[in-house]
Amino acid sequence: MSPTMPTSDTLTARILDLIAPLQLLLISFLALPRAFLSAPFLPLNDLKAFRSLWFATVWKDLGPQMALSPEQTPYISSLFSRAHGTVLELGPGSGDQMRHFLRPVNEGNVARVVGAEPNVALHERLLANAKAVGLDPARGRYIALPAGAEPGSLIPALYKAGLLVNTSSDSGIFDTIICVKSMCSAPQDQMEQICTTIHTLLKPGGEFLFFEHVANDTDWLAMAWAWLLGWVWPLAMGNCHLNGRMDRVVEEMGPELWENVDIGNTKQFRGWNVLRYVVGVCRKGD
Ligand SMILES: C[S@@+](CC[C@H](N)C(=O)[O-])C[C@H]1O[C@@H](n2cnc3c(N)ncnc32)[C@H](O)[C@@H]1O
């Protein structure tokens, strides 16, 4: 067999990778009746709120399982262990990754966490999970904001919560900004503004840490499959996109914004995967 010929193991892995998104779609559509029954009139009154409720119904089952992924946990855990001081997490969902904040290595380093989670249907679980890991919302150690990462949503929410007070003096209020698998759901056409805002909100020497899936832009089969799935994926998966471009935007804006940028594929990526996971650490200059 020629060295370039795929082995049967590779073919099986590749087929399984193509099927994996279909399983997630199936789980999401199976949760649709449950979401509908919990609020039958919501789709008529507020379709956007119903989509949030649908995703929250899916994520309450899926989030805790996905947060245990043995391939992803070491990367995510190591990012969270870098977090310190006042932290902003973008898109924390129901807080299934929060346990990593308080790993022994990080104990005492995190003073307070602000979670910008636009899906308010997840907030109850988010606050309960924060309390469970010792970031008690009642003691001001966790604040949940009903906001997305895009500046038009995040900045007013920070003002409303009293975290930003005065635009001229308020650049730099967070020591760490972190996001895990959430920027795929943020508006991709605002990624440059999101990155600039993240940079502005960090204190000098602060770090932006991310674990995200982004577009596979090299394998034609993965690209075609992502394009096809893209017709239904955002609808069923809480506005998630398979053509995320956070890595590219950060790399392109890198030298302009960051003192240091380190982005790499995870070991999970074998060239053909539709979901290409990347890990990034960006440091703002002092
Ligand atoms: C796949 S879930 C990941 C949740 C969590 N980070 C985790 O890993 O368990 C994606 C999250 O991004 C949130 N999200 C959606 N739109 C967003 C936006 N514009 N900015 C930030 N987060 C957003 C969703 O509500 C959801 O909670």
PDB file of C-alpha atoms and ligand atoms in Angstrom:
ATOM      1  CA  MET A   1       0.000   0.000   0.000  1.00  0.00           C
ATOM      2  CA  SER A   2       1.353   3.450  -0.871  1.00  0.00           C
ATOM      3  CA  PRO A   3       2.136   5.700   2.132  1.00  0.00           C
ATOM      4  CA  THR A   4      -0.458   8.255   0.952  1.00  0.00           C
ATOM      5  CA  MET A   5      -3.306   5.725   0.751  1.00  0.00           C
ATOM      6  CA  PRO A   6      -5.694   6.065   3.715  1.00  0.00           C
ATOM      7  CA  THR A   7      -5.767   3.005   5.960  1.00  0.00           C
ATOM      8  CA  SER A   8      -9.110   1.504   6.940  1.00  0.00           C
ATOM      9  CA  ASP A   9      -8.608   2.985  10.440  1.00  0.00           C
ATOM     10  CA  THR A  10      -8.197   6.433   8.951  1.00  0.00           C
ATOM     11  CA  LEU A  11     -11.253   5.975   6.762  1.00  0.00           C
ATOM     12  CA  THR A  12     -13.348   4.837   9.724  1.00  0.00           C
ATOM     13  CA  ALA A  13     -12.153   7.791  11.814  1.00  0.00           C
ATOM     14  CA  ARG A  14     -12.930  10.133   8.957  1.00  0.00           C
ATOM     15  CA  ILE A  15     -16.432   8.763   8.428  1.00  0.00           C
ATOM     16  CA  LEU A  16     -17.142   8.936  12.175  1.00  0.00           C
ATOM     17  CA  ASP A  17     -15.999  12.541  12.176  1.00  0.00           C
ATOM     18  CA  LEU A  18     -18.412  13.379   9.366  1.00  0.00           C
ATOM     19  CA  ILE A  19     -21.254  11.634  11.207  1.00  0.00           C
ATOM     20  CA  ALA A  20     -20.582  13.287  14.607  1.00  0.00           C
ATOM     21  CA  PRO A  21     -22.330  16.598  13.752  1.00  0.00           C
ATOM     22  CA  LEU A  22     -25.394  14.630  12.623  1.00  0.00           C
ATOM     23  CA  GLN A  23     -25.615  13.010  16.054  1.00  0.00           C
ATOM     24  CA  LEU A  24     -25.587  16.450  17.679  1.00  0.00           C
ATOM     25  CA  LEU A  25     -28.280  17.668  15.275  1.00  0.00           C
ATOM     26  CA  LEU A  26     -30.394  14.625  16.141  1.00  0.00           C
ATOM     27  CA  ILE A  27     -30.016  15.307  19.886  1.00  0.00           C
ATOM     28  CA  SER A  28     -31.038  18.910  19.299  1.00  0.00           C
ATOM     29  CA  PHE A  29     -34.137  18.086  17.239  1.00  0.00           C
ATOM     30  CA  LEU A  30     -35.183  15.417  19.750  1.00  0.00           C
ATOM     31  CA  ALA A  31     -35.116  18.123  22.458  1.00  0.00           C
ATOM     32  CA  LEU A  32     -37.373  20.420  20.412  1.00  0.00           C
ATOM     33  CA  PRO A  33     -40.720  18.955  21.627  1.00  0.00           C
ATOM     34  CA  ARG A  34     -39.518  19.255  25.248  1.00  0.00           C
ATOM     35  CA  ALA A  35     -38.652  22.918  24.731  1.00  0.00           C
ATOM     36  CA  PHE A  36     -41.985  23.486  23.020  1.00  0.00           C
ATOM     37  CA  LEU A  37     -43.991  21.794  25.784  1.00  0.00           C
ATOM     38  CA  SER A  38     -42.242  23.863  28.461  1.00  0.00           C
ATOM     39  CA  ALA A  39     -43.450  27.114  26.814  1.00  0.00           C
ATOM     40  CA  PRO A  40     -46.019  26.366  24.075  1.00  0.00           C
ATOM     41  CA  PHE A  41     -46.890  30.011  23.320  1.00  0.00           C
ATOM     42  CA  LEU A  42     -43.344  31.358  23.288  1.00  0.00           C
ATOM     43  CA  PRO A  43     -42.694  30.604  19.570  1.00  0.00           C
ATOM     44  CA  LEU A  44     -45.691  32.782  18.693  1.00  0.00           C
ATOM     45  CA  ASN A  45     -44.715  35.655  20.992  1.00  0.00           C
ATOM     46  CA  ASP A  46     -40.920  35.678  20.771  1.00  0.00           C
ATOM     47  CA  LEU A  47     -39.164  33.362  18.343  1.00  0.00           C
ATOM     48  CA  LYS A  48     -35.693  34.491  19.472  1.00  0.00           C
ATOM     49  CA  ALA A  49     -36.492  33.662  23.113  1.00  0.00           C
ATOM     50  CA  PHE A  50     -37.836  30.274  22.019  1.00  0.00           C
ATOM     51  CA  ARG A  51     -34.600  29.489  20.153  1.00  0.00           C
ATOM     52  CA  SER A  52     -32.674  30.344  23.324  1.00  0.00           C
ATOM     53  CA  LEU A  53     -34.937  28.077  25.347  1.00  0.00           C
ATOM     54  CA  TRP A  54     -34.475  25.277  22.790  1.00  0.00           C
ATOM     55  CA  PHE A  55     -30.681  25.562  22.975  1.00  0.00           C
ATOM     56  CA  ALA A  56     -30.816  25.730  26.791  1.00  0.00           C
ATOM     57  CA  THR A  57     -32.879  22.504  26.807  1.00  0.00           C
ATOM     58  CA  VAL A  58     -30.270  20.816  24.593  1.00  0.00           C
ATOM     59  CA  TRP A  59     -27.281  22.230  26.453  1.00  0.00           C
ATOM     60  CA  LYS A  60     -28.504  21.176  29.894  1.00  0.00           C
ATOM     61  CA  ASP A  61     -27.994  17.561  28.720  1.00  0.00           C
ATOM     62  CA  LEU A  62     -25.080  18.031  26.359  1.00  0.00           C
ATOM     63  CA  GLY A  63     -22.988  20.642  28.209  1.00  0.00           C
ATOM     64  CA  PRO A  64     -21.992  18.493  31.220  1.00  0.00           C
ATOM     65  CA  GLN A  65     -21.130  15.538  28.923  1.00  0.00           C
ATOM     66  CA  MET A  66     -19.069  17.623  26.503  1.00  0.00           C
ATOM     67  CA  ALA A  67     -17.206  19.255  29.389  1.00  0.00           C
ATOM     68  CA  LEU A  68     -15.830  15.813  30.289  1.00  0.00           C
ATOM     69  CA  SER A  69     -14.217  15.178  26.883  1.00  0.00           C
ATOM     70  CA  PRO A  70     -10.853  13.511  27.602  1.00  0.00           C
ATOM     71  CA  GLU A  71      -9.324  15.041  24.441  1.00  0.00           C
ATOM     72  CA  GLN A  72     -10.356  18.580  25.342  1.00  0.00           C
ATOM     73  CA  THR A  73     -10.200  18.706  29.134  1.00  0.00           C
ATOM     74  CA  PRO A  74      -6.387  18.977  29.467  1.00  0.00           C
ATOM     75  CA  TYR A  75      -6.294  22.016  27.155  1.00  0.00           C
ATOM     76  CA  ILE A  76      -9.286  23.721  28.788  1.00  0.00           C
ATOM     77  CA  SER A  77      -8.071  22.967  32.283  1.00  0.00           C
ATOM     78  CA  SER A  78      -4.631  24.357  31.519  1.00  0.00           C
ATOM     79  CA  LEU A  79      -6.157  27.587  30.119  1.00  0.00           C
ATOM     80  CA  PHE A  80      -8.364  28.040  33.182  1.00  0.00           C
ATOM     81  CA  SER A  81      -5.402  27.485  35.472  1.00  0.00           C
ATOM     82  CA  ARG A  82      -3.811  30.640  33.975  1.00  0.00           C
ATOM     83  CA  ALA A  83      -6.838  32.759  34.926  1.00  0.00           C
ATOM     84  CA  HIS A  84      -6.312  35.146  37.816  1.00  0.00           C
ATOM     85  CA  GLY A  85      -7.710  38.253  39.467  1.00  0.00           C
ATOM     86  CA  THR A  86     -10.875  39.633  37.905  1.00  0.00           C
ATOM     87  CA  VAL A  87     -11.939  37.361  35.068  1.00  0.00           C
ATOM     88  CA  LEU A  88     -14.411  37.782  32.233  1.00  0.00           C
ATOM     89  CA  GLU A  89     -15.736  34.592  30.664  1.00  0.00           C
ATOM     90  CA  LEU A  90     -17.512  35.021  27.343  1.00  0.00           C
ATOM     91  CA  GLY A  91     -20.329  32.532  26.756  1.00  0.00           C
ATOM     92  CA  PRO A  92     -19.955  30.336  29.857  1.00  0.00           C
ATOM     93  CA  GLY A  93     -23.221  28.497  29.057  1.00  0.00           C
ATOM     94  CA  SER A  94     -24.415  26.762  32.199  1.00  0.00           C
ATOM     95  CA  GLY A  95     -20.954  26.931  33.755  1.00  0.00           C
ATOM     96  CA  ASP A  96     -19.918  23.343  33.085  1.00  0.00           C
ATOM     97  CA  GLN A  97     -16.262  24.369  32.648  1.00  0.00           C
ATOM     98  CA  MET A  98     -16.145  26.478  35.782  1.00  0.00           C
ATOM     99  CA  ARG A  99     -14.737  23.719  37.986  1.00  0.00           C
ATOM    100  CA  HIS A 100     -11.384  24.351  36.247  1.00  0.00           C
ATOM    101  CA  PHE A 101     -11.145  27.817  37.828  1.00  0.00           C
ATOM    102  CA  LEU A 102     -10.577  26.290  41.211  1.00  0.00           C
ATOM    103  CA  ARG A 103      -8.071  23.582  40.459  1.00  0.00           C
ATOM    104  CA  PRO A 104      -5.549  23.387  43.295  1.00  0.00           C
ATOM    105  CA  VAL A 105      -2.945  25.127  41.139  1.00  0.00           C
ATOM    106  CA  ASN A 106      -5.251  28.093  40.786  1.00  0.00           C
ATOM    107  CA  GLU A 107      -6.703  28.177  44.269  1.00  0.00           C
ATOM    108  CA  GLY A 108      -7.153  31.690  45.525  1.00  0.00           C
ATOM    109  CA  ASN A 109      -5.948  33.259  42.273  1.00  0.00           C
ATOM    110  CA  VAL A 110      -9.385  34.074  40.923  1.00  0.00           C
ATOM    111  CA  ALA A 111     -11.007  36.892  42.865  1.00  0.00           C
ATOM    112  CA  ARG A 112     -14.155  37.374  40.849  1.00  0.00           C
ATOM    113  CA  VAL A 113     -15.656  36.078  37.606  1.00  0.00           C
ATOM    114  CA  VAL A 114     -18.029  37.940  35.311  1.00  0.00           C
ATOM    115  CA  GLY A 115     -19.856  35.596  32.934  1.00  0.00           C
ATOM    116  CA  ALA A 116     -21.288  37.239  29.802  1.00  0.00           C
ATOM    117  CA  GLU A 117     -23.925  34.715  28.772  1.00  0.00           C
ATOM    118  CA  PRO A 118     -26.582  35.969  26.334  1.00  0.00           C
ATOM    119  CA  ASN A 119     -28.857  32.954  26.838  1.00  0.00           C
ATOM    120  CA  VAL A 120     -30.664  33.891  30.047  1.00  0.00           C
ATOM    121  CA  ALA A 121     -32.396  30.499  30.092  1.00  0.00           C
ATOM    122  CA  LEU A 122     -28.995  29.121  31.200  1.00  0.00           C
ATOM    123  CA  HIS A 123     -28.422  31.635  33.992  1.00  0.00           C
ATOM    124  CA  GLU A 124     -30.069  29.670  36.785  1.00  0.00           C
ATOM    125  CA  ARG A 125     -27.747  26.692  36.219  1.00  0.00           C
ATOM    126  CA  LEU A 126     -24.804  29.021  35.644  1.00  0.00           C
ATOM    127  CA  LEU A 127     -25.259  30.721  39.023  1.00  0.00           C
ATOM    128  CA  ALA A 128     -25.809  27.382  40.787  1.00  0.00           C
ATOM    129  CA  ASN A 129     -22.595  25.977  39.260  1.00  0.00           C
ATOM    130  CA  ALA A 130     -20.706  29.141  40.261  1.00  0.00           C
ATOM    131  CA  LYS A 131     -21.835  28.712  43.853  1.00  0.00           C
ATOM    132  CA  ALA A 132     -20.921  25.021  43.777  1.00  0.00           C
ATOM    133  CA  VAL A 133     -17.289  25.813  42.910  1.00  0.00           C
ATOM    134  CA  GLY A 134     -17.033  28.499  45.578  1.00  0.00           C
ATOM    135  CA  LEU A 135     -17.662  31.548  43.375  1.00  0.00           C
ATOM    136  CA  ASP A 136     -20.721  32.545  45.366  1.00  0.00           C
ATOM    137  CA  PRO A 137     -22.880  35.092  43.459  1.00  0.00           C
ATOM    138  CA  ALA A 138     -24.404  36.253  46.760  1.00  0.00           C
ATOM    139  CA  ARG A 139     -20.903  37.318  47.894  1.00  0.00           C
ATOM    140  CA  GLY A 140     -20.200  39.076  44.598  1.00  0.00           C
ATOM    141  CA  ARG A 141     -17.690  36.463  43.418  1.00  0.00           C
ATOM    142  CA  TYR A 142     -19.750  35.621  40.329  1.00  0.00           C
ATOM    143  CA  ILE A 143     -21.785  38.028  38.217  1.00  0.00           C
ATOM    144  CA  ALA A 144     -23.875  36.770  35.295  1.00  0.00           C
ATOM    145  CA  LEU A 145     -24.484  39.341  32.575  1.00  0.00           C
ATOM    146  CA  PRO A 146     -27.206  38.842  29.952  1.00  0.00           C
ATOM    147  CA  ALA A 147     -24.807  39.803  27.148  1.00  0.00           C
ATOM    148  CA  GLY A 148     -22.898  38.469  24.168  1.00  0.00           C
ATOM    149  CA  ALA A 149     -19.245  39.145  23.348  1.00  0.00           C
ATOM    150  CA  GLU A 150     -20.022  41.718  20.658  1.00  0.00           C
ATOM    151  CA  PRO A 151     -19.322  45.248  21.932  1.00  0.00           C
ATOM    152  CA  GLY A 152     -22.881  46.469  21.230  1.00  0.00           C
ATOM    153  CA  SER A 153     -24.128  43.938  23.770  1.00  0.00           C
ATOM    154  CA  LEU A 154     -21.190  43.563  26.189  1.00  0.00           C
ATOM    155  CA  ILE A 155     -20.270  47.198  26.831  1.00  0.00           C
ATOM    156  CA  PRO A 156     -23.783  48.421  27.823  1.00  0.00           C
ATOM    157  CA  ALA A 157     -24.148  45.349  30.084  1.00  0.00           C
ATOM    158  CA  LEU A 158     -20.827  46.143  31.820  1.00  0.00           C
ATOM    159  CA  TYR A 159     -21.993  49.726  32.388  1.00  0.00           C
ATOM    160  CA  LYS A 160     -25.367  48.563  33.655  1.00  0.00           C
ATOM    161  CA  ALA A 161     -23.676  46.246  36.153  1.00  0.00           C
ATOM    162  CA  GLY A 162     -21.474  49.126  37.343  1.00  0.00           C
ATOM    163  CA  LEU A 163     -18.305  47.359  36.187  1.00  0.00           C
ATOM    164  CA  LEU A 164     -17.495  50.076  33.669  1.00  0.00           C
ATOM    165  CA  VAL A 165     -17.945  53.605  34.918  1.00  0.00           C
ATOM    166  CA  ASN A 166     -16.192  56.046  32.673  1.00  0.00           C
ATOM    167  CA  THR A 167     -15.077  55.312  29.125  1.00  0.00           C
ATOM    168  CA  SER A 168     -11.874  57.347  29.235  1.00  0.00           C
ATOM    169  CA  SER A 169     -10.505  55.790  32.412  1.00  0.00           C
ATOM    170  CA  ASP A 170     -12.094  52.388  32.090  1.00  0.00           C
ATOM    171  CA  SER A 171      -9.793  50.712  29.623  1.00  0.00           C
ATOM    172  CA  GLY A 172      -8.526  47.645  31.355  1.00  0.00           C
ATOM    173  CA  ILE A 173     -10.695  46.169  34.073  1.00  0.00           C
ATOM    174  CA  PHE A 174     -10.024  42.438  33.654  1.00  0.00           C
ATOM    175  CA  ASP A 175      -6.864  40.458  34.373  1.00  0.00           C
ATOM    176  CA  THR A 176      -8.035  37.535  32.244  1.00  0.00           C
ATOM    177  CA  ILE A 177     -10.632  37.120  29.518  1.00  0.00           C
ATOM    178  CA  ILE A 178     -11.457  33.542  28.596  1.00  0.00           C
ATOM    179  CA  CYS A 179     -13.826  31.795  26.204  1.00  0.00           C
ATOM    180  CA  VAL A 180     -14.482  28.128  25.496  1.00  0.00           C
ATOM    181  CA  LYS A 181     -16.472  27.049  22.450  1.00  0.00           C
ATOM    182  CA  SER A 182     -18.560  30.219  22.429  1.00  0.00           C
ATOM    183  CA  MET A 183     -17.059  32.524  19.810  1.00  0.00           C
ATOM    184  CA  CYS A 184     -18.487  30.253  17.090  1.00  0.00           C
ATOM    185  CA  SER A 185     -21.900  31.563  18.216  1.00  0.00           C
ATOM    186  CA  ALA A 186     -20.905  35.228  18.217  1.00  0.00           C
ATOM    187  CA  PRO A 187     -21.508  37.243  15.022  1.00  0.00           C
ATOM    188  CA  GLN A 188     -18.562  36.288  12.789  1.00  0.00           C
ATOM    189  CA  ASP A 189     -18.725  39.609  10.919  1.00  0.00           C
ATOM    190  CA  GLN A 190     -17.985  41.392  14.217  1.00  0.00           C
ATOM    191  CA  MET A 191     -14.955  39.291  15.162  1.00  0.00           C
ATOM    192  CA  GLU A 192     -12.493  42.174  14.640  1.00  0.00           C
ATOM    193  CA  GLN A 193     -14.536  44.451  16.940  1.00  0.00           C
ATOM    194  CA  ILE A 194     -14.856  41.641  19.488  1.00  0.00           C
ATOM    195  CA  CYS A 195     -11.080  41.134  19.541  1.00  0.00           C
ATOM    196  CA  THR A 196     -10.416  44.862  19.844  1.00  0.00           C
ATOM    197  CA  THR A 197     -12.893  45.108  22.736  1.00  0.00           C
ATOM    198  CA  ILE A 198     -11.310  42.128  24.494  1.00  0.00           C
ATOM    199  CA  HIS A 199      -7.931  43.842  24.207  1.00  0.00           C
ATOM    200  CA  THR A 200      -9.317  47.152  25.521  1.00  0.00           C
ATOM    201  CA  LEU A 201     -11.031  45.494  28.477  1.00  0.00           C
ATOM    202  CA  LEU A 202      -7.841  43.731  29.591  1.00  0.00           C
ATOM    203  CA  LYS A 203      -5.489  45.400  32.021  1.00  0.00           C
ATOM    204  CA  PRO A 204      -1.872  45.817  30.886  1.00  0.00           C
ATOM    205  CA  GLY A 205      -0.191  42.411  31.155  1.00  0.00           C
ATOM    206  CA  GLY A 206      -3.598  40.681  31.053  1.00  0.00           C
ATOM    207  CA  GLU A 207      -4.256  37.551  29.038  1.00  0.00           C
ATOM    208  CA  PHE A 208      -6.898  36.521  26.532  1.00  0.00           C
ATOM    209  CA  LEU A 209      -7.312  32.734  26.575  1.00  0.00           C
ATOM    210  CA  PHE A 210      -9.435  30.730  24.176  1.00  0.00           C
ATOM    211  CA  PHE A 211     -10.378  27.202  23.214  1.00  0.00           C
ATOM    212  CA  GLU A 212     -12.579  27.409  20.136  1.00  0.00           C
ATOM    213  CA  HIS A 213     -13.535  25.500  17.035  1.00  0.00           C
ATOM    214  CA  VAL A 214     -12.823  27.283  13.806  1.00  0.00           C
ATOM    215  CA  ALA A 215     -13.180  26.549  10.109  1.00  0.00           C
ATOM    216  CA  ASN A 216     -11.226  23.713   8.562  1.00  0.00           C
ATOM    217  CA  ASP A 217     -10.032  25.685   5.547  1.00  0.00           C
ATOM    218  CA  THR A 218      -7.732  23.074   4.013  1.00  0.00           C
ATOM    219  CA  ASP A 219      -9.711  19.861   3.505  1.00  0.00           C
ATOM    220  CA  TRP A 220     -12.228  20.129   0.655  1.00  0.00           C
ATOM    221  CA  LEU A 221     -14.521  17.366   1.981  1.00  0.00           C
ATOM    222  CA  ALA A 222     -14.702  18.948   5.455  1.00  0.00           C
ATOM    223  CA  MET A 223     -15.309  22.353   3.876  1.00  0.00           C
ATOM    224  CA  ALA A 224     -18.124  21.007   1.653  1.00  0.00           C
ATOM    225  CA  TRP A 225     -19.689  19.160   4.600  1.00  0.00           C
ATOM    226  CA  ALA A 226     -19.464  22.254   6.828  1.00  0.00           C
ATOM    227  CA  TRP A 227     -21.107  24.314   4.076  1.00  0.00           C
ATOM    228  CA  LEU A 228     -23.950  21.793   3.731  1.00  0.00           C
ATOM    229  CA  LEU A 229     -24.488  21.469   7.489  1.00  0.00           C
ATOM    230  CA  GLY A 230     -24.334  25.247   7.746  1.00  0.00           C
ATOM    231  CA  TRP A 231     -27.876  25.491   6.367  1.00  0.00           C
ATOM    232  CA  VAL A 232     -29.328  23.956   9.523  1.00  0.00           C
ATOM    233  CA  TRP A 233     -26.496  23.897  12.133  1.00  0.00           C
ATOM    234  CA  PRO A 234     -26.863  27.471  13.498  1.00  0.00           C
ATOM    235  CA  LEU A 235     -30.626  27.033  13.864  1.00  0.00           C
ATOM    236  CA  ALA A 236     -30.349  23.821  15.882  1.00  0.00           C
ATOM    237  CA  MET A 237     -27.127  24.592  17.778  1.00  0.00           C
ATOM    238  CA  GLY A 238     -27.773  28.004  19.344  1.00  0.00           C
ATOM    239  CA  ASN A 239     -26.367  30.019  16.422  1.00  0.00           C
ATOM    240  CA  CYS A 240     -23.082  28.087  16.371  1.00  0.00           C
ATOM    241  CA  HIS A 241     -21.172  28.365  13.070  1.00  0.00           C
ATOM    242  CA  LEU A 242     -18.855  25.773  11.567  1.00  0.00           C
ATOM    243  CA  ASN A 243     -16.870  28.436   9.729  1.00  0.00           C
ATOM    244  CA  GLY A 244     -15.577  30.302  12.787  1.00  0.00           C
ATOM    245  CA  ARG A 245     -12.612  32.568  12.123  1.00  0.00           C
ATOM    246  CA  MET A 246     -11.433  33.638  15.542  1.00  0.00           C
ATOM    247  CA  ASP A 247      -7.936  32.180  14.999  1.00  0.00           C
ATOM    248  CA  ARG A 248      -7.466  34.032  11.709  1.00  0.00           C
ATOM    249  CA  VAL A 249      -8.741  37.331  13.075  1.00  0.00           C
ATOM    250  CA  VAL A 250      -6.483  37.123  16.131  1.00  0.00           C
ATOM    251  CA  GLU A 251      -3.493  36.179  13.960  1.00  0.00           C
ATOM    252  CA  GLU A 252      -4.136  38.976  11.459  1.00  0.00           C
ATOM    253  CA  MET A 253      -4.644  41.608  14.161  1.00  0.00           C
ATOM    254  CA  GLY A 254      -1.954  40.011  16.335  1.00  0.00           C
ATOM    255  CA  PRO A 255       1.101  42.202  15.992  1.00  0.00           C
ATOM    256  CA  GLU A 256      -1.065  45.337  16.109  1.00  0.00           C
ATOM    257  CA  LEU A 257      -2.770  44.405  19.369  1.00  0.00           C
ATOM    258  CA  TRP A 258      -0.871  41.811  21.341  1.00  0.00           C
ATOM    259  CA  GLU A 259       2.602  41.647  22.775  1.00  0.00           C
ATOM    260  CA  ASN A 260       2.532  37.888  22.382  1.00  0.00           C
ATOM    261  CA  VAL A 261       0.221  35.533  20.471  1.00  0.00           C
ATOM    262  CA  ASP A 262       0.364  31.747  20.617  1.00  0.00           C
ATOM    263  CA  ILE A 263      -2.310  29.794  18.691  1.00  0.00           C
ATOM    264  CA  GLY A 264      -2.240  26.131  17.727  1.00  0.00           C
ATOM    265  CA  ASN A 265      -4.454  23.244  16.675  1.00  0.00           C
ATOM    266  CA  THR A 266      -5.216  20.665  19.333  1.00  0.00           C
ATOM    267  CA  LYS A 267      -3.977  17.086  18.928  1.00  0.00           C
ATOM    268  CA  GLN A 268      -7.581  16.141  18.043  1.00  0.00           C
ATOM    269  CA  PHE A 269      -7.160  17.784  14.633  1.00  0.00           C
ATOM    270  CA  ARG A 270      -6.107  15.257  12.025  1.00  0.00           C
ATOM    271  CA  GLY A 271      -6.509  17.405   8.920  1.00  0.00           C
ATOM    272  CA  TRP A 272      -9.997  16.383   7.892  1.00  0.00           C
ATOM    273  CA  ASN A 273     -12.095  17.263  10.955  1.00  0.00           C
ATOM    274  CA  VAL A 274     -15.064  19.560  10.395  1.00  0.00           C
ATOM    275  CA  LEU A 275     -14.581  21.045  13.861  1.00  0.00           C
ATOM    276  CA  ARG A 276     -10.973  22.253  14.071  1.00  0.00           C
ATOM    277  CA  TYR A 277     -10.250  23.066  17.703  1.00  0.00           C
ATOM    278  CA  VAL A 278      -7.609  25.672  18.456  1.00  0.00           C
ATOM    279  CA  VAL A 279      -6.072  26.902  21.685  1.00  0.00           C
ATOM    280  CA  GLY A 280      -4.906  30.477  22.009  1.00  0.00           C
ATOM    281  CA  VAL A 281      -3.024  32.547  24.560  1.00  0.00           C
ATOM    282  CA  CYS A 282      -2.603  36.277  23.853  1.00  0.00           C
ATOM    283  CA  ARG A 283      -0.810  38.645  26.188  1.00  0.00           C
ATOM    284  CA  LYS A 284      -1.437  42.376  26.328  1.00  0.00           C
ATOM    285  CA  GLY A 285       1.718  44.427  26.721  1.00  0.00           C
ATOM    286  CA  ASP A 286       2.441  46.168  30.042  1.00  0.00           C
TER     287      ASP A 286
HETATM  288  C1  LIG B   1     -21.414  25.501  22.929  1.00  0.00           C
HETATM  289  S1  LIG B   1     -21.906  26.518  24.237  1.00  0.00           S
HETATM  290  C2  LIG B   1     -20.439  26.513  25.260  1.00  0.00           C
HETATM  291  C3  LIG B   1     -20.729  26.861  26.688  1.00  0.00           C
HETATM  292  C4  LIG B   1     -19.517  26.784  27.626  1.00  0.00           C
HETATM  293  N1  LIG B   1     -18.490  27.701  27.234  1.00  0.00           N
HETATM  294  C5  LIG B   1     -18.987  25.377  27.716  1.00  0.00           C
HETATM  295  O1  LIG B   1     -17.931  25.095  27.120  1.00  0.00           O
HETATM  296  O2  LIG B   1     -19.628  24.559  28.394  1.00  0.00           O
HETATM  297  C6  LIG B   1     -21.835  28.122  23.450  1.00  0.00           C
HETATM  298  C7  LIG B   1     -22.237  29.254  24.376  1.00  0.00           C
HETATM  299  O3  LIG B   1     -22.012  30.502  23.726  1.00  0.00           O
HETATM  300  C8  LIG B   1     -23.091  31.347  24.043  1.00  0.00           C
HETATM  301  N2  LIG B   1     -23.214  32.433  23.049  1.00  0.00           N
HETATM  302  C9  LIG B   1     -24.132  32.553  22.063  1.00  0.00           C
HETATM  303  N3  LIG B   1     -23.972  33.716  21.424  1.00  0.00           N
HETATM  304  C10 LIG B   1     -22.914  34.347  22.006  1.00  0.00           C
HETATM  305  C11 LIG B   1     -22.294  35.594  21.811  1.00  0.00           C
HETATM  306  N4  LIG B   1     -22.702  36.436  20.872  1.00  0.00           N
HETATM  307  N5  LIG B   1     -21.251  35.923  22.608  1.00  0.00           N
HETATM  308  C12 LIG B   1     -20.824  35.063  23.579  1.00  0.00           C
HETATM  309  N6  LIG B   1     -21.389  33.859  23.814  1.00  0.00           N
HETATM  310  C13 LIG B   1     -22.435  33.507  23.045  1.00  0.00           C
HETATM  311  C14 LIG B   1     -24.277  30.414  24.034  1.00  0.00           C
HETATM  312  O4  LIG B   1     -25.405  30.976  24.671  1.00  0.00           O
HETATM  313  C15 LIG B   1     -23.715  29.220  24.745  1.00  0.00           C
HETATM  314  O5  LIG B   1     -23.863  29.309  26.119  1.00  0.00           O
END
